CSV table of C-alpha atoms in Angstrom, one decimal:
chain,number,residue,atom,x,y,z
A,1,MET,CA,-22.8,-30.9,-31.1
A,2,SER,CA,-20.0,-31.1,-28.8
A,3,ASP,CA,-20.5,-29.9,-25.1
A,4,THR,CA,-16.9,-29.9,-24.0
A,5,ALA,CA,-13.4,-28.2,-24.9
A,6,ARG,CA,-9.9,-29.0,-23.6
A,7,ILE,CA,-8.2,-27.2,-21.7
A,8,ILE,CA,-4.3,-27.3,-22.1
A,9,THR,CA,-2.8,-27.7,-18.4
A,10,SER,CA,0.8,-25.8,-17.7
A,11,GLN,CA,1.7,-29.5,-17.6
A,12,ASN,CA,0.6,-29.9,-20.8
A,13,VAL,CA,-2.0,-32.2,-20.3
A,14,ILE,CA,-5.6,-31.8,-21.7
A,15,ILE,CA,-8.8,-32.0,-19.6
A,16,ASN,CA,-11.6,-31.7,-20.8
A,17,TYR,CA,-14.4,-29.6,-19.1
A,18,GLU,CA,-18.3,-28.5,-19.9
A,19,THR,CA,-19.3,-25.9,-21.7
A,20,ALA,CA,-21.4,-23.6,-20.2
A,21,ASN,CA,-25.8,-23.7,-20.8
A,22,ILE,CA,-27.5,-21.2,-22.3
A,23,GLY,CA,-29.7,-21.4,-19.4
A,24,GLU,CA,-26.5,-21.2,-16.9
A,25,ARG,CA,-24.8,-18.1,-19.1
A,26,LEU,CA,-28.5,-16.4,-18.1
A,27,ILE,CA,-28.8,-17.0,-15.0
A,28,ALA,CA,-24.4,-15.4,-15.3
A,29,ARG,CA,-26.1,-12.6,-17.0
A,30,LEU,CA,-29.2,-11.8,-15.0
A,31,LEU,CA,-26.8,-11.9,-11.6
A,32,ASP,CA,-24.8,-9.4,-13.5
A,33,LEU,CA,-28.1,-7.3,-14.1
A,34,ILE,CA,-28.5,-7.4,-10.4
A,35,PHE,CA,-25.8,-5.8,-9.8
A,36,PHE,CA,-26.2,-3.1,-12.6
A,37,VAL,CA,-29.9,-2.2,-10.9
A,38,ALA,CA,-27.7,-1.4,-7.4
A,39,TYR,CA,-24.8,0.3,-8.0
A,40,LEU,CA,-26.9,2.3,-10.3
A,41,GLY,CA,-29.8,2.6,-7.1
A,42,VAL,CA,-26.6,3.6,-4.9
A,43,PHE,CA,-24.5,6.1,-7.4
A,44,TYR,CA,-28.0,7.9,-8.5
A,45,PHE,CA,-29.7,7.8,-4.9
A,46,LEU,CA,-25.9,9.4,-3.5
A,47,LEU,CA,-25.6,11.5,-6.2
A,48,GLU,CA,-29.1,13.1,-5.9
A,49,ASN,CA,-29.4,13.1,-1.9
A,50,PHE,CA,-25.2,15.1,-1.4
A,51,ILE,CA,-25.8,17.6,-4.3
A,52,GLY,CA,-29.1,18.8,-2.6
A,53,PHE,CA,-27.4,18.8,1.4
A,54,SER,CA,-24.7,20.2,-0.2
A,55,GLY,CA,-26.5,23.0,-1.8
A,56,ASP,CA,-24.8,22.5,-5.6
A,57,ASN,CA,-27.4,23.9,-8.0
A,58,ASP,CA,-24.5,23.8,-10.8
A,59,PRO,CA,-26.5,22.5,-12.9
A,60,LYS,CA,-23.2,21.3,-15.1
A,61,PHE,CA,-21.8,19.2,-12.4
A,62,GLY,CA,-24.3,16.9,-12.2
A,63,SER,CA,-24.9,16.5,-15.8
A,64,VAL,CA,-21.5,15.3,-15.6
A,65,ILE,CA,-21.2,13.6,-12.6
A,66,ALA,CA,-24.9,11.3,-13.6
A,67,ILE,CA,-23.1,11.0,-17.5
A,68,LEU,CA,-20.5,9.2,-15.5
A,69,ILE,CA,-21.6,6.7,-14.1
A,70,PRO,CA,-23.2,4.4,-15.9
A,71,VAL,CA,-19.3,4.3,-17.4
A,72,PRO,CA,-18.3,1.3,-15.3
A,73,VAL,CA,-21.7,-0.1,-16.2
A,74,MET,CA,-21.6,0.3,-19.8
A,75,THR,CA,-17.9,-1.6,-19.9
A,76,TYR,CA,-18.2,-3.6,-17.2
A,77,THR,CA,-17.5,-7.2,-19.0
A,78,LEU,CA,-15.0,-5.1,-20.6
A,79,TRP,CA,-13.2,-4.5,-16.9
A,80,ALA,CA,-14.4,-7.2,-15.1
A,81,GLU,CA,-13.4,-10.1,-17.4
A,82,SER,CA,-10.2,-8.7,-17.6
A,83,LEU,CA,-9.1,-8.2,-14.0
A,84,PHE,CA,-10.6,-11.6,-13.0
A,85,ASN,CA,-9.7,-13.8,-15.5
A,86,GLY,CA,-12.5,-14.2,-17.5
A,87,ARG,CA,-15.9,-14.1,-15.2
A,88,SER,CA,-18.2,-11.3,-14.3
A,89,LEU,CA,-19.5,-11.4,-11.2
A,90,GLY,CA,-22.8,-13.3,-12.4
A,91,LYS,CA,-19.8,-16.1,-14.2
A,92,LEU,CA,-17.6,-16.6,-11.0
A,93,ILE,CA,-21.0,-17.3,-9.2
A,94,MET,CA,-22.1,-19.1,-10.7
A,95,GLY,CA,-18.9,-21.5,-11.7
A,96,LEU,CA,-18.3,-19.8,-15.8
A,97,LYS,CA,-14.9,-18.8,-17.5
A,98,VAL,CA,-14.3,-16.1,-20.5
A,99,VAL,CA,-11.4,-18.5,-22.8
A,100,LYS,CA,-10.6,-18.7,-25.6
A,101,THR,CA,-11.9,-21.8,-28.5
A,102,ASP,CA,-9.0,-24.0,-27.7
A,103,GLY,CA,-8.4,-23.5,-23.7
A,104,SER,CA,-6.7,-21.8,-23.8
A,105,PRO,CA,-6.4,-18.0,-21.7
A,106,ALA,CA,-8.6,-14.7,-23.2
A,107,GLY,CA,-7.2,-11.5,-23.7
A,108,VAL,CA,-8.2,-7.5,-23.0
A,109,GLY,CA,-8.3,-8.6,-27.9
A,110,GLU,CA,-10.4,-11.4,-26.9
A,111,PHE,CA,-13.0,-9.3,-24.5
A,112,ALA,CA,-12.4,-5.3,-26.3
A,113,TYR,CA,-14.5,-8.0,-29.0
A,114,ARG,CA,-17.0,-9.5,-26.9
A,115,TRP,CA,-17.8,-6.2,-25.4
A,116,ILE,CA,-17.9,-4.0,-29.0
A,117,SER,CA,-20.1,-6.3,-29.4
A,118,ARG,CA,-22.8,-6.7,-27.2
A,119,ILE,CA,-22.8,-2.9,-28.3
A,120,PHE,CA,-23.9,-4.7,-32.0
A,121,GLU,CA,-26.6,-6.9,-30.1
A,122,GLY,CA,-28.2,-4.9,-28.1
A,123,GLU,CA,-27.5,-6.3,-25.3
A,124,ILE,CA,-24.6,-3.7,-22.2
A,125,LEU,CA,-27.7,-3.8,-20.0
A,126,SER,CA,-29.9,-6.5,-20.7
A,127,ILE,CA,-30.2,-11.0,-20.4
A,128,PHE,CA,-30.1,-12.1,-24.4
A,129,THR,CA,-31.4,-10.1,-26.3
A,130,CYS,CA,-33.7,-11.5,-29.8
A,131,LEU,CA,-29.8,-11.6,-31.8
A,132,ALA,CA,-28.0,-12.7,-29.3
A,133,LEU,CA,-30.1,-16.2,-27.9
A,134,PRO,CA,-31.1,-17.6,-31.3
A,135,VAL,CA,-27.3,-17.7,-32.1
A,136,ALA,CA,-25.8,-19.0,-28.9
A,137,MET,CA,-28.8,-22.1,-29.5
A,138,VAL,CA,-27.9,-22.9,-33.0
A,139,SER,CA,-23.7,-22.1,-31.8
A,140,ASP,CA,-22.4,-25.9,-31.9
A,141,LYS,CA,-20.1,-24.4,-28.2
A,142,SER,CA,-24.0,-22.0,-27.2
A,143,GLN,CA,-22.1,-19.1,-28.3
A,144,ARG,CA,-23.4,-15.8,-29.5
A,145,ILE,CA,-22.3,-13.9,-32.0
A,146,GLY,CA,-19.8,-11.6,-29.5
A,147,ASP,CA,-17.3,-15.7,-28.6
A,148,MET,CA,-18.0,-16.1,-32.5
A,149,ILE,CA,-15.8,-12.6,-33.7
A,150,ALA,CA,-13.6,-13.0,-30.7
A,151,GLY,CA,-12.5,-16.8,-30.6
A,152,THR,CA,-14.3,-17.8,-27.1
A,153,ILE,CA,-16.4,-20.0,-25.1
A,154,VAL,CA,-17.6,-20.3,-22.1
A,155,ILE,CA,-17.0,-23.0,-19.9
A,156,LYS,CA,-17.7,-24.8,-16.7
A,157,THR,CA,-15.0,-24.4,-13.9
A,158,LYS,CA,-14.7,-27.3,-11.6
A,159,GLN,CA,-15.3,-25.6,-7.6
A,160,ARG,CA,-12.8,-28.4,-6.2
A,161,SER,CA,-12.3,-28.8,-2.3
A,162,SER,CA,-9.6,-28.5,-0.1
A,163,LEU,CA,-6.6,-31.5,-0.6
A,164,ARG,CA,-6.6,-31.9,3.3
A,165,ASN,CA,-10.9,-32.6,2.6
A,166,THR,CA,-10.5,-35.3,-0.5
A,167,ILE,CA,-7.0,-36.2,-1.1
A,168,LEU,CA,-6.6,-39.5,1.9
A,169,SER,CA,-7.0,-37.3,4.3
A,170,GLN,CA,-6.8,-40.2,6.3
A,171,ILE,CA,-3.4,-41.7,6.3
A,172,HIS,CA,-2.3,-43.4,8.9
A,173,PRO,CA,0.6,-41.2,11.2
A,174,GLN,CA,2.8,-43.5,10.5
A,175,TYR,CA,3.2,-43.7,6.6
A,176,GLN,CA,6.5,-43.7,5.4
A,177,VAL,CA,6.4,-41.4,2.1
A,178,VAL,CA,8.5,-42.7,-0.3
A,179,PHE,CA,8.5,-40.7,-3.3
A,180,PRO,CA,10.6,-36.9,-1.1
A,181,GLN,CA,10.4,-34.9,-4.5
A,182,VAL,CA,6.8,-34.4,-3.9
A,183,ALA,CA,7.8,-31.0,-2.2
A,184,ASN,CA,8.5,-30.2,-6.5
A,185,LEU,CA,4.5,-30.6,-6.5
A,186,SER,CA,2.1,-27.6,-6.2
A,187,ASP,CA,-1.6,-27.2,-4.6
A,188,ARG,CA,-2.1,-27.1,-8.5
A,189,ASP,CA,-0.2,-30.1,-9.4
A,190,MET,CA,-2.3,-32.2,-7.1
A,191,ASN,CA,-5.4,-31.1,-8.4
A,192,THR,CA,-5.2,-31.9,-12.2
A,193,ILE,CA,-3.5,-35.7,-11.2
A,194,ARG,CA,-7.0,-36.2,-9.2
A,195,ASP,CA,-8.8,-34.5,-12.4
A,196,VAL,CA,-7.4,-36.2,-15.2
A,197,MET,CA,-7.4,-39.7,-13.4
A,198,THR,CA,-11.1,-38.9,-13.3
A,199,GLN,CA,-11.4,-37.8,-16.7
A,200,ALA,CA,-9.5,-41.3,-17.6
A,201,PHE,CA,-11.2,-44.1,-15.1
A,202,ASP,CA,-14.8,-42.2,-16.9
A,203,THR,CA,-13.4,-42.7,-20.8
A,204,GLY,CA,-11.1,-45.4,-20.1
A,205,ASN,CA,-8.4,-44.2,-21.7
A,206,HIS,CA,-5.9,-45.1,-20.7
A,207,ARG,CA,-3.0,-43.5,-22.6
A,208,LEU,CA,-4.0,-40.4,-21.2
A,209,LEU,CA,-3.5,-41.9,-17.6
A,210,GLU,CA,0.7,-43.3,-18.9
A,211,TYR,CA,1.3,-39.4,-20.3
A,212,LEU,CA,0.4,-38.1,-16.4
A,213,GLY,CA,2.1,-39.7,-15.2
A,214,ALA,CA,5.6,-39.0,-17.7
A,215,LYS,CA,4.1,-35.3,-17.0
A,216,ILE,CA,4.6,-36.0,-12.7
A,217,LYS,CA,8.1,-38.6,-12.6
A,218,SER,CA,9.5,-35.9,-15.4
A,219,VAL,CA,8.4,-32.4,-12.7
A,220,MET,CA,9.7,-34.5,-10.1
A,221,GLY,CA,12.8,-36.9,-11.3
A,222,VAL,CA,11.9,-40.0,-10.5
A,223,ASN,CA,11.9,-43.6,-13.0
A,224,PRO,CA,10.2,-45.1,-11.7
A,225,ASN,CA,10.6,-49.1,-12.9
A,226,PRO,CA,6.2,-49.0,-14.9
A,227,GLN,CA,7.1,-53.5,-14.0
A,228,GLN,CA,7.1,-52.6,-11.0
A,229,LEU,CA,5.7,-50.2,-9.7
A,230,PRO,CA,2.2,-49.2,-12.5
A,231,THR,CA,1.8,-45.3,-13.4
A,232,VAL,CA,-1.6,-46.1,-11.4
A,233,GLN,CA,-0.2,-47.5,-8.0
A,234,PHE,CA,2.8,-44.4,-8.7
A,235,LEU,CA,0.3,-42.0,-9.4
A,236,ASN,CA,-1.6,-43.0,-6.3
A,237,ILE,CA,1.3,-43.4,-4.1
A,238,VAL,CA,2.7,-39.4,-5.1
A,239,LEU,CA,-1.2,-38.6,-4.1
A,240,ALA,CA,-0.4,-40.1,-0.6
A,241,ASP,CA,2.1,-38.9,-1.1
A,242,TYR,CA,2.0,-35.5,-1.2
A,243,THR,CA,-0.7,-35.7,1.5
A,244,HIS,CA,1.2,-37.2,4.6
A,245,TYR,CA,3.9,-34.9,3.8
A,246,ASN,CA,2.3,-31.4,3.8
A,247,PHE,CA,-1.0,-32.0,6.2
A,248,HIS,CA,2.0,-34.8,8.6
A,249,GLY,CA,5.0,-33.9,8.2
A,250,ALA,CA,7.8,-35.5,5.9
């Protein structure tokens, strides 16, 4: 049973992310349900008091409004995951995200399949039902039926601290930048470098480091002699250069 997902970054570097387990998905769904209750409670309260205050006794008006109020809840996962890049409010709080099984971003089509399947699973206004839960429990990646139909999984997104606090922020002010080409890189690139280096060291996958080093050299347009500057040292210098360049001035 696999508990990881292969994600391809914008630099075509592969990172393995953990898939969300049943407990985490249940909590995320529960948070969404709390949002539903709060939303419905507030709007029905306002509706009742507004109609009473205005003296509007038209039953058709009240019926139409009463029917329209639940629509955002009924279609919640469809519009929320489409707008927030695979996240509902609960998933956002829990640090979860819906992606395709190959790790690429899911689109409106996948979100629509997942939403439609909730109708058949009886999960529109509930947590995992007796139909969805057993399937997710025996699935390799905790997929419910909707995930299987849509070809999606739910992954854990890593929470990253700012570079100022996490990447060699105590570099000496007199430090000299070795590669000014780090100006071509971004905070996202730095987070990718850190993630891949951590994974490579944890798994002993040195080939991953070499692949990452080649990609970064290509983006920066540099080609240092690997005999004089090993890949690990090069990547560490890039991190130091970027931190100094952006936070201490070039």
